[in-house]
Tab-separated table of C-alpha atoms in Angstrom:
chain	number	residue	atom	x	y	z
A	1	MET	CA	0.000	0.000	0.000
A	2	ILE	CA	1.447	3.355	-1.046
A	3	PRO	CA	1.333	5.919	1.791
A	4	ILE	CA	-0.408	9.228	1.053
A	5	PRO	CA	1.836	12.227	1.806
A	6	ILE	CA	0.774	14.325	4.800
A	7	SER	CA	0.685	17.433	2.599
A	8	VAL	CA	-1.956	15.802	0.395
A	9	LEU	CA	-4.014	14.669	3.406
A	10	SER	CA	-3.842	18.173	4.865
A	11	SER	CA	-5.154	19.699	1.667
A	12	LEU	CA	-8.026	17.202	1.470
A	13	PHE	CA	-9.099	17.460	5.117
A	14	PRO	CA	-10.879	20.860	4.876
A	15	ILE	CA	-12.792	19.599	1.810
A	16	TYR	CA	-13.787	16.476	3.743
A	17	LEU	CA	-14.996	18.597	6.664
A	18	CYS	CA	-16.971	20.823	4.323
A	19	GLN	CA	-18.661	17.845	2.707
A	20	MET	CA	-19.449	16.332	6.098
A	21	ALA	CA	-20.961	19.627	7.297
A	22	LYS	CA	-23.359	20.036	4.375
A	23	ILE	CA	-26.175	17.717	5.387
A	24	ILE	CA	-29.422	18.861	3.789
A	25	SER	CA	-32.509	18.388	5.952
A	26	LYS	CA	-36.195	19.142	5.493
A	27	TYR	CA	-37.956	21.787	7.593
A	28	PHE	CA	-41.263	23.617	7.690
A	29	ILE	CA	-42.828	26.361	9.797
A	30	ALA	CA	-46.209	25.949	11.458
A	31	TRP	CA	-48.494	26.796	14.311
A	32	VAL	CA	-48.809	23.938	16.803
A	33	PRO	CA	-51.983	24.140	18.928
A	34	SER	CA	-52.253	24.301	22.691
A	35	GLU	CA	-52.345	21.049	24.639
A	36	ALA	CA	-56.147	20.662	24.717
A	37	LEU	CA	-56.668	21.050	20.961
A	38	PHE	CA	-53.442	19.152	20.239
A	39	ASP	CA	-54.844	16.145	22.122
A	40	GLN	CA	-58.230	16.383	20.382
A	41	VAL	CA	-56.719	16.350	16.901
A	42	HIS	CA	-54.214	13.652	17.819
A	43	GLN	CA	-57.049	11.447	19.091
A	44	LEU	CA	-58.839	11.861	15.750
A	45	LYS	CA	-55.710	10.644	13.958
A	46	LEU	CA	-55.519	7.656	16.283
A	47	LYS	CA	-59.181	6.784	15.651
A	48	LEU	CA	-58.574	6.802	11.892
A	49	LYS	CA	-55.527	4.611	12.427
A	50	ASP	CA	-57.334	2.134	14.681
A	51	THR	CA	-60.428	1.967	12.453
A	52	PHE	CA	-58.946	2.106	8.948
A	53	GLY	CA	-55.176	1.740	9.332
A	54	LEU	CA	-54.579	5.357	8.279
A	55	LYS	CA	-51.359	6.284	10.048
A	56	TYR	CA	-49.266	8.515	7.780
A	57	ALA	CA	-50.632	11.723	9.348
A	58	LEU	CA	-49.244	10.541	12.708
A	59	LYS	CA	-45.750	11.270	11.386
A	60	SER	CA	-46.273	14.919	12.329
A	61	PRO	CA	-47.852	16.629	15.350
A	62	PRO	CA	-51.185	18.437	14.888
A	63	HIS	CA	-50.441	21.761	13.216
A	64	ILE	CA	-51.428	24.426	10.711
A	65	THR	CA	-48.691	24.838	8.111
A	66	LEU	CA	-47.478	28.407	7.596
A	67	LYS	CA	-44.495	27.697	5.330
A	68	MET	CA	-44.385	24.551	3.205
A	69	PRO	CA	-41.470	22.076	3.655
A	70	PHE	CA	-38.130	23.265	2.317
A	71	SER	CA	-34.530	22.039	2.212
A	72	TRP	CA	-31.859	23.653	4.414
A	73	ASN	CA	-28.249	22.991	5.343
A	74	GLU	CA	-28.400	21.376	8.784
A	75	ALA	CA	-25.102	23.031	9.745
A	76	LYS	CA	-26.908	26.381	9.403
A	77	GLU	CA	-29.909	25.400	11.505
A	78	GLY	CA	-28.937	28.027	14.079
A	79	ILE	CA	-29.282	30.747	11.435
A	80	LEU	CA	-32.708	29.413	10.506
A	81	ILE	CA	-33.818	29.492	14.142
A	82	GLU	CA	-32.569	33.064	14.547
A	83	LYS	CA	-34.523	34.115	11.463
A	84	VAL	CA	-37.715	32.498	12.769
A	85	LYS	CA	-37.159	34.321	16.057
A	86	GLU	CA	-36.548	37.593	14.211
A	87	PHE	CA	-39.770	37.208	12.234
A	88	SER	CA	-41.808	36.663	15.409
A	89	ASN	CA	-40.483	39.758	17.197
A	90	ASN	CA	-43.462	42.046	16.575
A	91	LEU	CA	-46.250	39.487	16.274
A	92	LYS	CA	-49.292	39.584	18.543
A	93	PRO	CA	-51.513	36.650	19.602
A	94	PHE	CA	-54.931	36.177	18.014
A	95	SER	CA	-57.776	33.652	18.218
A	96	ILE	CA	-58.899	31.073	15.646
A	97	GLN	CA	-61.960	28.841	15.421
A	98	ILE	CA	-61.873	25.129	14.558
A	99	ASP	CA	-65.129	23.622	13.306
A	100	GLY	CA	-65.761	20.217	11.740
A	101	PHE	CA	-64.130	18.325	8.891
A	102	ASP	CA	-63.432	18.945	5.230
A	103	ARG	CA	-61.360	17.476	2.418
A	104	PHE	CA	-59.252	18.154	-0.644
A	105	GLY	CA	-60.807	15.874	-3.249
A	106	LYS	CA	-60.337	12.270	-2.186
A	107	ARG	CA	-56.714	12.633	-1.117
A	108	VAL	CA	-56.673	14.708	2.102
A	109	ILE	CA	-59.001	14.860	5.125
A	110	PHE	CA	-58.605	17.734	7.541
A	111	VAL	CA	-60.059	19.633	10.468
A	112	ARG	CA	-61.604	22.844	9.168
A	113	VAL	CA	-60.205	26.206	10.258
A	114	ASN	CA	-62.748	29.026	10.004
A	115	GLU	CA	-61.781	31.966	7.814
A	116	ASN	CA	-59.433	34.251	9.715
A	117	LYS	CA	-57.806	37.390	8.313
A	118	ASP	CA	-55.099	37.433	11.006
A	119	LEU	CA	-53.988	33.902	10.106
A	120	ILE	CA	-53.950	34.747	6.387
A	121	ALA	CA	-51.900	37.877	7.114
A	122	LEU	CA	-49.442	35.883	9.263
A	123	GLN	CA	-48.876	33.301	6.530
A	124	SER	CA	-48.543	35.962	3.830
A	125	SER	CA	-45.966	37.984	5.767
A	126	LEU	CA	-44.018	34.806	6.627
A	127	THR	CA	-43.948	33.772	2.951
A	128	THR	CA	-42.555	37.189	2.008
A	129	PHE	CA	-40.026	37.073	4.858
A	130	CYS	CA	-38.807	33.592	3.856
A	131	LYS	CA	-38.386	34.682	0.253
A	132	GLN	CA	-36.455	37.830	1.151
A	133	GLU	CA	-34.446	36.707	4.174
A	134	LEU	CA	-33.969	32.970	3.566
A	135	LYS	CA	-34.113	32.963	-0.261
A	136	LEU	CA	-36.802	30.276	-0.180
A	137	VAL	CA	-39.018	29.689	-3.185
A	138	SER	CA	-42.688	30.550	-2.823
A	139	GLU	CA	-44.555	27.289	-3.462
A	140	LEU	CA	-47.982	27.085	-5.116
A	141	SER	CA	-49.469	26.077	-1.742
A	142	ASP	CA	-47.869	29.163	-0.201
A	143	ARG	CA	-49.573	31.394	-2.759
A	144	ASN	CA	-52.964	29.627	-2.684
A	145	TYR	CA	-53.133	29.319	1.070
A	146	HIS	CA	-55.940	27.281	2.654
A	147	PRO	CA	-55.277	26.859	6.398
A	148	HIS	CA	-56.273	23.453	7.774
A	149	MET	CA	-55.181	20.680	10.149
A	150	THR	CA	-54.570	17.438	8.259
A	151	ILE	CA	-55.708	14.215	9.926
A	152	ALA	CA	-55.323	11.805	6.987
A	153	PHE	CA	-53.386	11.807	3.683
A	154	LYS	CA	-50.921	9.777	1.591
A	155	ASP	CA	-52.233	6.355	2.707
A	156	ILE	CA	-55.884	7.146	1.899
A	157	LYS	CA	-57.541	4.569	-0.375
A	158	GLU	CA	-59.836	6.376	-2.812
A	159	ARG	CA	-62.345	3.516	-2.967
A	160	GLN	CA	-62.814	3.756	0.814
A	161	PHE	CA	-62.871	7.530	1.023
A	162	ASP	CA	-66.649	7.820	1.482
A	163	LEU	CA	-66.393	5.312	4.322
A	164	TYR	CA	-63.752	7.446	6.064
A	165	PHE	CA	-65.877	10.558	5.740
A	166	SER	CA	-69.015	8.754	6.881
A	167	PHE	CA	-67.123	7.635	9.982
A	168	LEU	CA	-66.079	11.217	10.737
A	169	SER	CA	-69.715	12.333	10.500
A	170	THR	CA	-70.287	10.394	13.735
A	171	LEU	CA	-67.632	12.516	15.437
A	172	SER	CA	-67.331	16.241	15.996
A	173	ILE	CA	-64.729	18.852	16.762
A	174	GLN	CA	-65.325	22.490	17.592
A	175	ALA	CA	-62.870	24.658	19.458
A	176	GLN	CA	-61.282	28.040	19.858
A	177	ASP	CA	-57.551	28.396	20.339
A	178	GLN	CA	-54.923	31.086	20.593
A	179	VAL	CA	-52.257	31.523	17.931
A	180	ASP	CA	-49.493	32.813	20.180
A	181	SER	CA	-46.428	31.061	18.760
A	182	ILE	CA	-44.828	29.581	15.672
A	183	SER	CA	-42.735	26.433	15.485
A	184	LEU	CA	-39.918	25.152	13.303
A	185	LEU	CA	-40.291	21.460	12.506
A	186	LYS	CA	-37.601	19.163	11.136
A	187	ARG	CA	-37.826	15.757	9.499
A	188	ILE	CA	-35.942	13.316	11.745
A	189	GLU	CA	-35.892	9.604	10.900
A	190	GLY	CA	-39.093	9.859	8.893
A	191	ARG	CA	-41.035	11.928	11.428
A	192	TRP	CA	-41.572	15.662	11.837
A	193	GLU	CA	-40.375	16.985	15.196
A	194	VAL	CA	-40.598	20.484	16.677
A	195	VAL	CA	-37.012	21.707	17.061
A	196	TYR	CA	-37.820	25.303	17.990
A	197	GLN	CA	-40.871	27.210	19.200
A	198	VAL	CA	-41.091	30.945	19.783
A	199	PHE	CA	-43.964	32.710	21.546
A	200	PHE	CA	-45.301	36.112	20.513
A	201	THR	CA	-45.116	39.114	22.803
A	202	THR	CA	-48.371	39.651	24.700
């Protein structure tokens, strides 16, 4: 085996470190509800899992997406957190109403969020901030925003969709909650986990 000169190893080492540091991870920004509503929505997901085997939505906590998933260098996660914190500096809490169930075609089932101008304004300003400060692309779902809390998707079987919805008609959900924070979620081993949460000033 021919030894590699130390000078060559030294020149390669910074490149190796750079390559090791650039791990691209997936993130998104959302509102995660208070404990009471969190538990209600989570229980709905569990009922759909126990009754129909629908479990994909359990890979993330109950939430309303504010910025669609995006790729980011994990080594710069601290910068991302600081930017989320910066965005939240002047935000004020507001209330939202949750009422019943709805769907996107036969591919997504969600808890309905009543129309709320404060929530629309929050998402719009965050989209602009992410584009300007983080150089993130504005996705179609960012531009055509429809706030909701997903309880089933991906593993939905179209032929059974009416059965799912009929089952939900036997249940109900109606609540009011306070949007007083935003959270940064990260995909870790196939699941979305909250890695940072910042509360608004009251």
